[in-house]
Amino acid sequence: MDTILVRGNGPLNGEIEIAGAKNACLTLMPATLLTDEPLTLTNAPRLSDIRTMTELLRSLGAEVADLQDGRVLALSSHALSSHRADYDIVRKMRASILVLGPMLARDGQAIVSLPGGCAIGARPVDLHLRALEAMGAELDLRDGYVHAKAPMGGLRGAVIEFPLVSVGATENALLAATLARGTTVLKNAAREPEIVDLARCLRRMGAQIEGEGTGTITIQGVDRLSGATHPVVTDRIELGTYMLAPAICGGEVTCLGGRIELVESFCETLDQAGISVTESDRGLTVSRKNGRVNAVNVVTEPFPGFPTDLQAQMMALLCTADGVSELEETIFENRFMHAPELARMGARIEVHGGHARVTGVDRLRGAPVMATDLRASVSLILAGLAAEGETIVSRVYHLDRGYEKVVRKLRGVGADIERIKEQPAHGE
Ligand code: UD1
């Protein structure tokens, strides 16, 4: 397996281009299943998760072509040849469950493997299933699969109040409701920019949707959807990650394409930590206000709160802040697996359940560390950039799921980082 070698070498300066959002693209791609006309997504990120969704859609009979080196995805689902999403693909990526709603809405049937647990917690899909049941779907859970059928005449609109905010369940219900008969109201819906992006794309396809970005989304079902071309929204998690690079190392970096509205609560936290963020037409420029980083407290919350997907990276910053920071993870249990790895680099972190207390130290020291999930892996790279000596991050396949060209992007602002390809076991 490849590893990434990072050597701390001082301030970073320059520009980093931010890609289209992985999590938006993963919910936009299944929208192809709602129409027999072509759907074209521009500004797509080039990531292994996108390739997994491509493989899944192809296994259902959709055509997916990647053009312009993967930047543009041309999708077409003239007729589906299968309605079964196999365990072999679904187990690789939880977002595979997002094909369930569209297949049910269009063809009245779907068989989708249950995703199972993952490194950051149990992550059930009960809310996805309850929403579809409320729309009349008959669900049967057998052999690790959800066997789903729409009632005669198709899914019907319903008022669905989610007991807790779920990005994926909101997306699945929104996708399905576009073709349901009548009106669907999603209450306590997720408000993430990726949901807003999905609603915009569906509207371009002819869907009637109101209220995206608020807690109540209303969808008036239509008989059919058409094709569309849609640009994928900027990846706010990649954005926040690279904003932390100059915060941790010093220097000044502009994240091209970044907008404050995507990362507002994160910017407020950075401000308290002594990090300045300025917005221009080109993006967000980040630097330390006075050379120091202050300890801050962080509580992860659904959007517009502080994103759980930036918690690990923020912790890397706080390892060398002045004072004690408290981090509370409220979205996922077991999402502090980066803490023991950061501790191997000299960080002082105590974890108790969903709380972590970070006492800032003067300096981190490079060490061999292991990535345990996508965001944890990039937090170790950020920490390595600020550490004395060499850090070797292993299991970097997690990183390939969500960060394109991370080595090239960080080298572009002066980081000393390289990917070391796995040596073949024998000879050559
Ligand atoms: C999405 C993002 C992920 C992000 C997360 C929270 C994608 C592909 N992934 O994941 O990067 O970390 O939002 O911002 O967009 N839950 C249930 N039952 C369900 C569904 C969720 O109990 O049916 C729980 C989860 O276990 C979790 C919480 O609800 O504790 C939020 O999860 P959810 O918002 O659904 O996350 P995902 O859509 O899986």
PDB file of N, CA, C and O in Angstrom, residues 221-282:
ATOM      1  N   GLY A 221     -44.756  16.387  -6.654  1.00  0.00           N
ATOM      2  CA  GLY A 221     -44.332  15.352  -7.605  1.00  0.00           C
ATOM      3  C   GLY A 221     -44.735  15.684  -9.037  1.00  0.00           C
ATOM      4  O   GLY A 221     -45.779  16.297  -9.263  1.00  0.00           O
ATOM      5  N   VAL A 222     -43.911  15.309 -10.006  1.00  0.00           N
ATOM      6  CA  VAL A 222     -44.241  15.505 -11.426  1.00  0.00           C
ATOM      7  C   VAL A 222     -44.232  14.129 -12.104  1.00  0.00           C
ATOM      8  O   VAL A 222     -43.719  13.158 -11.561  1.00  0.00           O
ATOM      9  N   ASP A 223     -44.817  14.062 -13.329  1.00  0.00           N
ATOM     10  CA  ASP A 223     -44.910  12.770 -14.028  1.00  0.00           C
ATOM     11  C   ASP A 223     -43.567  12.291 -14.545  1.00  0.00           C
ATOM     12  O   ASP A 223     -43.284  11.102 -14.569  1.00  0.00           O
ATOM     13  N   ARG A 224     -42.780  13.244 -15.047  1.00  0.00           N
ATOM     14  CA  ARG A 224     -41.471  12.834 -15.573  1.00  0.00           C
ATOM     15  C   ARG A 224     -40.464  13.956 -15.415  1.00  0.00           C
ATOM     16  O   ARG A 224     -40.831  15.128 -15.313  1.00  0.00           O
ATOM     17  N   LEU A 225     -39.204  13.555 -15.390  1.00  0.00           N
ATOM     18  CA  LEU A 225     -38.125  14.539 -15.337  1.00  0.00           C
ATOM     19  C   LEU A 225     -37.354  14.470 -16.643  1.00  0.00           C
ATOM     20  O   LEU A 225     -37.330  13.437 -17.317  1.00  0.00           O
ATOM     21  N   SER A 226     -36.700  15.581 -16.958  1.00  0.00           N
ATOM     22  CA  SER A 226     -35.927  15.618 -18.206  1.00  0.00           C
ATOM     23  C   SER A 226     -34.435  15.647 -17.877  1.00  0.00           C
ATOM     24  O   SER A 226     -34.044  15.607 -16.719  1.00  0.00           O
ATOM     25  N   GLY A 227     -33.615  15.736 -18.908  1.00  0.00           N
ATOM     26  CA  GLY A 227     -32.173  15.831 -18.703  1.00  0.00           C
ATOM     27  C   GLY A 227     -31.781  17.241 -18.279  1.00  0.00           C
ATOM     28  O   GLY A 227     -32.609  18.149 -18.251  1.00  0.00           O
ATOM     29  N   ALA A 228     -30.519  17.427 -17.915  1.00  0.00           N
ATOM     30  CA  ALA A 228     -30.031  18.745 -17.515  1.00  0.00           C
ATOM     31  C   ALA A 228     -28.508  18.719 -17.491  1.00  0.00           C
ATOM     32  O   ALA A 228     -27.885  17.656 -17.507  1.00  0.00           O
ATOM     33  N   THR A 229     -27.949  19.924 -17.442  1.00  0.00           N
ATOM     34  CA  THR A 229     -26.506  20.067 -17.189  1.00  0.00           C
ATOM     35  C   THR A 229     -26.361  20.873 -15.916  1.00  0.00           C
ATOM     36  O   THR A 229     -27.028  21.899 -15.752  1.00  0.00           O
ATOM     37  N   HIS A 230     -25.520  20.401 -15.001  1.00  0.00           N
ATOM     38  CA  HIS A 230     -25.446  21.034 -13.679  1.00  0.00           C
ATOM     39  C   HIS A 230     -23.999  21.040 -13.180  1.00  0.00           C
ATOM     40  O   HIS A 230     -23.334  20.006 -13.195  1.00  0.00           O
ATOM     41  N   PRO A 231     -23.523  22.198 -12.693  1.00  0.00           N
ATOM     42  CA  PRO A 231     -22.172  22.234 -12.122  1.00  0.00           C
ATOM     43  C   PRO A 231     -22.205  21.835 -10.647  1.00  0.00           C
ATOM     44  O   PRO A 231     -23.022  22.356  -9.880  1.00  0.00           O
ATOM     45  N   VAL A 232     -21.339  20.946 -10.229  1.00  0.00           N
ATOM     46  CA  VAL A 232     -21.295  20.486  -8.836  1.00  0.00           C
ATOM     47  C   VAL A 232     -20.755  21.622  -7.952  1.00  0.00           C
ATOM     48  O   VAL A 232     -19.765  22.268  -8.289  1.00  0.00           O
ATOM     49  N   VAL A 233     -21.412  21.847  -6.824  1.00  0.00           N
ATOM     50  CA  VAL A 233     -21.009  22.915  -5.886  1.00  0.00           C
ATOM     51  C   VAL A 233     -19.586  22.644  -5.360  1.00  0.00           C
ATOM     52  O   VAL A 233     -19.128  21.501  -5.323  1.00  0.00           O
ATOM     53  N   THR A 234     -18.909  23.695  -4.931  1.00  0.00           N
ATOM     54  CA  THR A 234     -17.551  23.591  -4.368  1.00  0.00           C
ATOM     55  C   THR A 234     -17.542  22.702  -3.120  1.00  0.00           C
ATOM     56  O   THR A 234     -18.467  22.750  -2.314  1.00  0.00           O
ATOM     57  N   ASP A 235     -16.483  21.943  -2.956  1.00  0.00           N
ATOM     58  CA  ASP A 235     -16.361  21.037  -1.815  1.00  0.00           C
ATOM     59  C   ASP A 235     -15.968  21.817  -0.554  1.00  0.00           C
ATOM     60  O   ASP A 235     -14.814  22.214  -0.381  1.00  0.00           O
ATOM     61  N   ARG A 236     -16.943  22.020   0.334  1.00  0.00           N
ATOM     62  CA  ARG A 236     -16.667  22.844   1.522  1.00  0.00           C
ATOM     63  C   ARG A 236     -15.744  22.122   2.500  1.00  0.00           C
ATOM     64  O   ARG A 236     -15.064  22.764   3.309  1.00  0.00           O
ATOM     65  N   ILE A 237     -15.693  20.807   2.425  1.00  0.00           N
ATOM     66  CA  ILE A 237     -14.808  20.087   3.358  1.00  0.00           C
ATOM     67  C   ILE A 237     -13.365  20.125   2.845  1.00  0.00           C
ATOM     68  O   ILE A 237     -12.430  20.362   3.618  1.00  0.00           O
ATOM     69  N   GLU A 238     -13.199  19.977   1.541  1.00  0.00           N
ATOM     70  CA  GLU A 238     -11.846  20.148   0.989  1.00  0.00           C
ATOM     71  C   GLU A 238     -11.392  21.591   1.243  1.00  0.00           C
ATOM     72  O   GLU A 238     -10.251  21.842   1.626  1.00  0.00           O
ATOM     73  N   LEU A 239     -12.314  22.524   1.053  1.00  0.00           N
ATOM     74  CA  LEU A 239     -12.017  23.940   1.297  1.00  0.00           C
ATOM     75  C   LEU A 239     -11.526  24.151   2.731  1.00  0.00           C
ATOM     76  O   LEU A 239     -10.456  24.709   2.970  1.00  0.00           O
ATOM     77  N   GLY A 240     -12.308  23.695   3.693  1.00  0.00           N
ATOM     78  CA  GLY A 240     -11.935  23.877   5.111  1.00  0.00           C
ATOM     79  C   GLY A 240     -10.613  23.205   5.432  1.00  0.00           C
ATOM     80  O   GLY A 240      -9.794  23.740   6.196  1.00  0.00           O
ATOM     81  N   THR A 241     -10.380  22.054   4.830  1.00  0.00           N
ATOM     82  CA  THR A 241      -9.131  21.321   5.076  1.00  0.00           C
ATOM     83  C   THR A 241      -7.931  22.155   4.641  1.00  0.00           C
ATOM     84  O   THR A 241      -6.967  22.334   5.396  1.00  0.00           O
ATOM     85  N   TYR A 242      -7.990  22.685   3.414  1.00  0.00           N
ATOM     86  CA  TYR A 242      -6.837  23.459   2.936  1.00  0.00           C
ATOM     87  C   TYR A 242      -6.747  24.831   3.612  1.00  0.00           C
ATOM     88  O   TYR A 242      -5.665  25.400   3.696  1.00  0.00           O
ATOM     89  N   MET A 243      -7.876  25.347   4.106  1.00  0.00           N
ATOM     90  CA  MET A 243      -7.798  26.606   4.872  1.00  0.00           C
ATOM     91  C   MET A 243      -6.963  26.385   6.137  1.00  0.00           C
ATOM     92  O   MET A 243      -6.330  27.303   6.657  1.00  0.00           O
ATOM     93  N   LEU A 244      -6.975  25.153   6.639  1.00  0.00           N
ATOM     94  CA  LEU A 244      -6.230  24.889   7.865  1.00  0.00           C
ATOM     95  C   LEU A 244      -4.723  24.787   7.628  1.00  0.00           C
ATOM     96  O   LEU A 244      -3.942  24.889   8.569  1.00  0.00           O
ATOM     97  N   ALA A 245      -4.305  24.587   6.377  1.00  0.00           N
ATOM     98  CA  ALA A 245      -2.863  24.413   6.115  1.00  0.00           C
ATOM     99  C   ALA A 245      -2.054  25.654   6.536  1.00  0.00           C
ATOM    100  O   ALA A 245      -1.112  25.526   7.321  1.00  0.00           O
ATOM    101  N   PRO A 246      -2.417  26.881   6.087  1.00  0.00           N
ATOM    102  CA  PRO A 246      -1.656  28.044   6.554  1.00  0.00           C
ATOM    103  C   PRO A 246      -1.939  28.353   8.025  1.00  0.00           C
ATOM    104  O   PRO A 246      -1.105  28.964   8.697  1.00  0.00           O
ATOM    105  N   ALA A 247      -3.114  27.940   8.516  1.00  0.00           N
ATOM    106  CA  ALA A 247      -3.402  28.164   9.937  1.00  0.00           C
ATOM    107  C   ALA A 247      -2.412  27.357  10.783  1.00  0.00           C
ATOM    108  O   ALA A 247      -1.896  27.831  11.786  1.00  0.00           O
ATOM    109  N   ILE A 248      -2.109  26.145  10.356  1.00  0.00           N
ATOM    110  CA  ILE A 248      -1.211  25.261  11.114  1.00  0.00           C
ATOM    111  C   ILE A 248       0.255  25.599  10.878  1.00  0.00           C
ATOM    112  O   ILE A 248       1.055  25.571  11.802  1.00  0.00           O
ATOM    113  N   CYS A 249       0.596  25.942   9.628  1.00  0.00           N
ATOM    114  CA  CYS A 249       2.014  26.101   9.275  1.00  0.00           C
ATOM    115  C   CYS A 249       2.462  27.555   9.218  1.00  0.00           C
ATOM    116  O   CYS A 249       3.650  27.830   9.057  1.00  0.00           O
ATOM    117  N   GLY A 250       1.524  28.515   9.271  1.00  0.00           N
ATOM    118  CA  GLY A 250       1.879  29.905   8.987  1.00  0.00           C
ATOM    119  C   GLY A 250       1.861  30.116   7.480  1.00  0.00           C
ATOM    120  O   GLY A 250       1.664  29.175   6.705  1.00  0.00           O
ATOM    121  N   GLY A 251       2.081  31.379   7.064  1.00  0.00           N
ATOM    122  CA  GLY A 251       2.028  31.702   5.639  1.00  0.00           C
ATOM    123  C   GLY A 251       0.646  32.201   5.242  1.00  0.00           C
ATOM    124  O   GLY A 251      -0.194  32.521   6.103  1.00  0.00           O
ATOM    125  N   GLU A 252       0.408  32.284   3.946  1.00  0.00           N
ATOM    126  CA  GLU A 252      -0.882  32.800   3.450  1.00  0.00           C
ATOM    127  C   GLU A 252      -1.294  32.003   2.212  1.00  0.00           C
ATOM    128  O   GLU A 252      -0.552  31.937   1.238  1.00  0.00           O
ATOM    129  N   VAL A 253      -2.452  31.401   2.286  1.00  0.00           N
ATOM    130  CA  VAL A 253      -2.921  30.568   1.176  1.00  0.00           C
ATOM    131  C   VAL A 253      -4.308  31.044   0.744  1.00  0.00           C
ATOM    132  O   VAL A 253      -5.163  31.324   1.591  1.00  0.00           O
ATOM    133  N   THR A 254      -4.501  31.142  -0.570  1.00  0.00           N
ATOM    134  CA  THR A 254      -5.831  31.450  -1.114  1.00  0.00           C
ATOM    135  C   THR A 254      -6.441  30.166  -1.666  1.00  0.00           C
ATOM    136  O   THR A 254      -5.826  29.484  -2.493  1.00  0.00           O
ATOM    137  N   CYS A 255      -7.625  29.840  -1.165  1.00  0.00           N
ATOM    138  CA  CYS A 255      -8.339  28.654  -1.648  1.00  0.00           C
ATOM    139  C   CYS A 255      -9.288  29.111  -2.742  1.00  0.00           C
ATOM    140  O   CYS A 255     -10.323  29.744  -2.461  1.00  0.00           O
ATOM    141  N   LEU A 256      -8.931  28.801  -3.983  1.00  0.00           N
ATOM    142  CA  LEU A 256      -9.672  29.318  -5.135  1.00  0.00           C
ATOM    143  C   LEU A 256     -11.047  28.669  -5.231  1.00  0.00           C
ATOM    144  O   LEU A 256     -11.170  27.455  -5.135  1.00  0.00           O
ATOM    145  N   GLY A 257     -12.057  29.506  -5.404  1.00  0.00           N
ATOM    146  CA  GLY A 257     -13.427  28.995  -5.518  1.00  0.00           C
ATOM    147  C   GLY A 257     -14.138  28.947  -4.169  1.00  0.00           C
ATOM    148  O   GLY A 257     -15.334  28.663  -4.105  1.00  0.00           O
ATOM    149  N   GLY A 258     -13.409  29.213  -3.086  1.00  0.00           N
ATOM    150  CA  GLY A 258     -14.021  29.152  -1.752  1.00  0.00           C
ATOM    151  C   GLY A 258     -14.964  30.326  -1.499  1.00  0.00           C
ATOM    152  O   GLY A 258     -14.721  31.429  -1.993  1.00  0.00           O
ATOM    153  N   ARG A 259     -16.039  30.070  -0.754  1.00  0.00           N
ATOM    154  CA  ARG A 259     -16.971  31.141  -0.373  1.00  0.00           C
ATOM    155  C   ARG A 259     -17.309  30.965   1.103  1.00  0.00           C
ATOM    156  O   ARG A 259     -17.499  29.835   1.573  1.00  0.00           O
ATOM    157  N   ILE A 260     -17.408  32.099   1.809  1.00  0.00           N
ATOM    158  CA  ILE A 260     -17.669  32.024   3.246  1.00  0.00           C
ATOM    159  C   ILE A 260     -18.987  31.327   3.541  1.00  0.00           C
ATOM    160  O   ILE A 260     -19.090  30.549   4.479  1.00  0.00           O
ATOM    161  N   GLU A 261     -20.006  31.549   2.719  1.00  0.00           N
ATOM    162  CA  GLU A 261     -21.331  30.965   3.018  1.00  0.00           C
ATOM    163  C   GLU A 261     -21.283  29.438   3.128  1.00  0.00           C
ATOM    164  O   GLU A 261     -22.133  28.828   3.762  1.00  0.00           O
ATOM    165  N   LEU A 262     -20.261  28.824   2.521  1.00  0.00           N
ATOM    166  CA  LEU A 262     -20.143  27.363   2.603  1.00  0.00           C
ATOM    167  C   LEU A 262     -19.546  26.912   3.930  1.00  0.00           C
ATOM    168  O   LEU A 262     -19.711  25.754   4.326  1.00  0.00           O
ATOM    169  N   VAL A 263     -18.792  27.797   4.576  1.00  0.00           N
ATOM    170  CA  VAL A 263     -18.038  27.396   5.777  1.00  0.00           C
ATOM    171  C   VAL A 263     -18.146  28.460   6.876  1.00  0.00           C
ATOM    172  O   VAL A 263     -17.178  28.741   7.582  1.00  0.00           O
ATOM    173  N   GLU A 264     -19.328  29.031   7.039  1.00  0.00           N
ATOM    174  CA  GLU A 264     -19.457  30.186   7.919  1.00  0.00           C
ATOM    175  C   GLU A 264     -19.100  29.876   9.383  1.00  0.00           C
ATOM    176  O   GLU A 264     -18.316  30.585   9.999  1.00  0.00           O
ATOM    177  N   SER A 265     -19.685  28.807   9.928  1.00  0.00           N
ATOM    178  CA  SER A 265     -19.422  28.538  11.346  1.00  0.00           C
ATOM    179  C   SER A 265     -17.969  28.125  11.542  1.00  0.00           C
ATOM    180  O   SER A 265     -17.351  28.442  12.566  1.00  0.00           O
ATOM    181  N   PHE A 266     -17.406  27.454  10.554  1.00  0.00           N
ATOM    182  CA  PHE A 266     -15.989  27.083  10.611  1.00  0.00           C
ATOM    183  C   PHE A 266     -15.127  28.355  10.643  1.00  0.00           C
ATOM    184  O   PHE A 266     -14.176  28.463  11.429  1.00  0.00           O
ATOM    185  N   CYS A 267     -15.495  29.359   9.813  1.00  0.00           N
ATOM    186  CA  CYS A 267     -14.741  30.621   9.790  1.00  0.00           C
ATOM    187  C   CYS A 267     -14.851  31.351  11.130  1.00  0.00           C
ATOM    188  O   CYS A 267     -13.888  31.967  11.591  1.00  0.00           O
ATOM    189  N   GLU A 268     -16.036  31.264  11.763  1.00  0.00           N
ATOM    190  CA  GLU A 268     -16.190  31.912  13.084  1.00  0.00           C
ATOM    191  C   GLU A 268     -15.247  31.270  14.093  1.00  0.00           C
ATOM    192  O   GLU A 268     -14.613  31.948  14.904  1.00  0.00           O
ATOM    193  N   THR A 269     -15.136  29.942  14.039  1.00  0.00           N
ATOM    194  CA  THR A 269     -14.232  29.241  14.954  1.00  0.00           C
ATOM    195  C   THR A 269     -12.778  29.627  14.651  1.00  0.00           C
ATOM    196  O   THR A 269     -11.982  29.858  15.562  1.00  0.00           O
ATOM    197  N   LEU A 270     -12.443  29.693  13.367  1.00  0.00           N
ATOM    198  CA  LEU A 270     -11.072  30.082  13.001  1.00  0.00           C
ATOM    199  C   LEU A 270     -10.770  31.489  13.525  1.00  0.00           C
ATOM    200  O   LEU A 270      -9.678  31.748  14.024  1.00  0.00           O
ATOM    201  N   ASP A 271     -11.753  32.368  13.413  1.00  0.00           N
ATOM    202  CA  ASP A 271     -11.561  33.742  13.884  1.00  0.00           C
ATOM    203  C   ASP A 271     -11.201  33.747  15.376  1.00  0.00           C
ATOM    204  O   ASP A 271     -10.248  34.397  15.795  1.00  0.00           O
ATOM    205  N   GLN A 272     -11.959  32.958  16.156  1.00  0.00           N
ATOM    206  CA  GLN A 272     -11.668  32.876  17.603  1.00  0.00           C
ATOM    207  C   GLN A 272     -10.274  32.288  17.845  1.00  0.00           C
ATOM    208  O   GLN A 272      -9.618  32.603  18.825  1.00  0.00           O
ATOM    209  N   ALA A 273      -9.850  31.418  16.941  1.00  0.00           N
ATOM    210  CA  ALA A 273      -8.531  30.792  17.111  1.00  0.00           C
ATOM    211  C   ALA A 273      -7.394  31.714  16.658  1.00  0.00           C
ATOM    212  O   ALA A 273      -6.227  31.362  16.767  1.00  0.00           O
ATOM    213  N   GLY A 274      -7.767  32.883  16.131  1.00  0.00           N
ATOM    214  CA  GLY A 274      -6.739  33.841  15.722  1.00  0.00           C
ATOM    215  C   GLY A 274      -6.340  33.702  14.261  1.00  0.00           C
ATOM    216  O   GLY A 274      -5.250  34.113  13.861  1.00  0.00           O
ATOM    217  N   ILE A 275      -7.230  33.131  13.468  1.00  0.00           N
ATOM    218  CA  ILE A 275      -6.933  32.936  12.045  1.00  0.00           C
ATOM    219  C   ILE A 275      -7.808  33.886  11.230  1.00  0.00           C
ATOM    220  O   ILE A 275      -9.019  33.956  11.449  1.00  0.00           O
ATOM    221  N   SER A 276      -7.189  34.618  10.318  1.00  0.00           N
ATOM    222  CA  SER A 276      -7.963  35.566   9.523  1.00  0.00           C
ATOM    223  C   SER A 276      -8.369  34.938   8.179  1.00  0.00           C
ATOM    224  O   SER A 276      -7.581  34.219   7.553  1.00  0.00           O
ATOM    225  N   VAL A 277      -9.612  35.199   7.792  1.00  0.00           N
ATOM    226  CA  VAL A 277     -10.117  34.695   6.505  1.00  0.00           C
ATOM    227  C   VAL A 277     -10.717  35.875   5.766  1.00  0.00           C
ATOM    228  O   VAL A 277     -11.576  36.573   6.312  1.00  0.00           O
ATOM    229  N   THR A 278     -10.252  36.138   4.552  1.00  0.00           N
ATOM    230  CA  THR A 278     -10.875  37.212   3.773  1.00  0.00           C
ATOM    231  C   THR A 278     -11.395  36.641   2.453  1.00  0.00           C
ATOM    232  O   THR A 278     -10.778  35.760   1.860  1.00  0.00           O
ATOM    233  N   GLU A 279     -12.544  37.181   2.045  1.00  0.00           N
ATOM    234  CA  GLU A 279     -13.193  36.673   0.837  1.00  0.00           C
ATOM    235  C   GLU A 279     -12.968  37.642  -0.313  1.00  0.00           C
ATOM    236  O   GLU A 279     -13.036  38.856  -0.133  1.00  0.00           O
ATOM    237  N   SER A 280     -12.673  37.105  -1.486  1.00  0.00           N
ATOM    238  CA  SER A 280     -12.606  37.936  -2.691  1.00  0.00           C
ATOM    239  C   SER A 280     -13.294  37.165  -3.816  1.00  0.00           C
ATOM    240  O   SER A 280     -13.771  36.046  -3.597  1.00  0.00           O
ATOM    241  N   ASP A 281     -13.301  37.751  -5.005  1.00  0.00           N
ATOM    242  CA  ASP A 281     -13.921  37.076  -6.158  1.00  0.00           C
ATOM    243  C   ASP A 281     -13.265  35.742  -6.440  1.00  0.00           C
ATOM    244  O   ASP A 281     -13.865  34.843  -7.015  1.00  0.00           O
ATOM    245  N   ARG A 282     -11.986  35.637  -6.065  1.00  0.00           N
ATOM    246  CA  ARG A 282     -11.235  34.440  -6.430  1.00  0.00           C
ATOM    247  C   ARG A 282     -11.393  33.329  -5.398  1.00  0.00           C
ATOM    248  O   ARG A 282     -11.201  32.171  -5.706  1.00  0.00           O
TER     249      ARG A 282
END
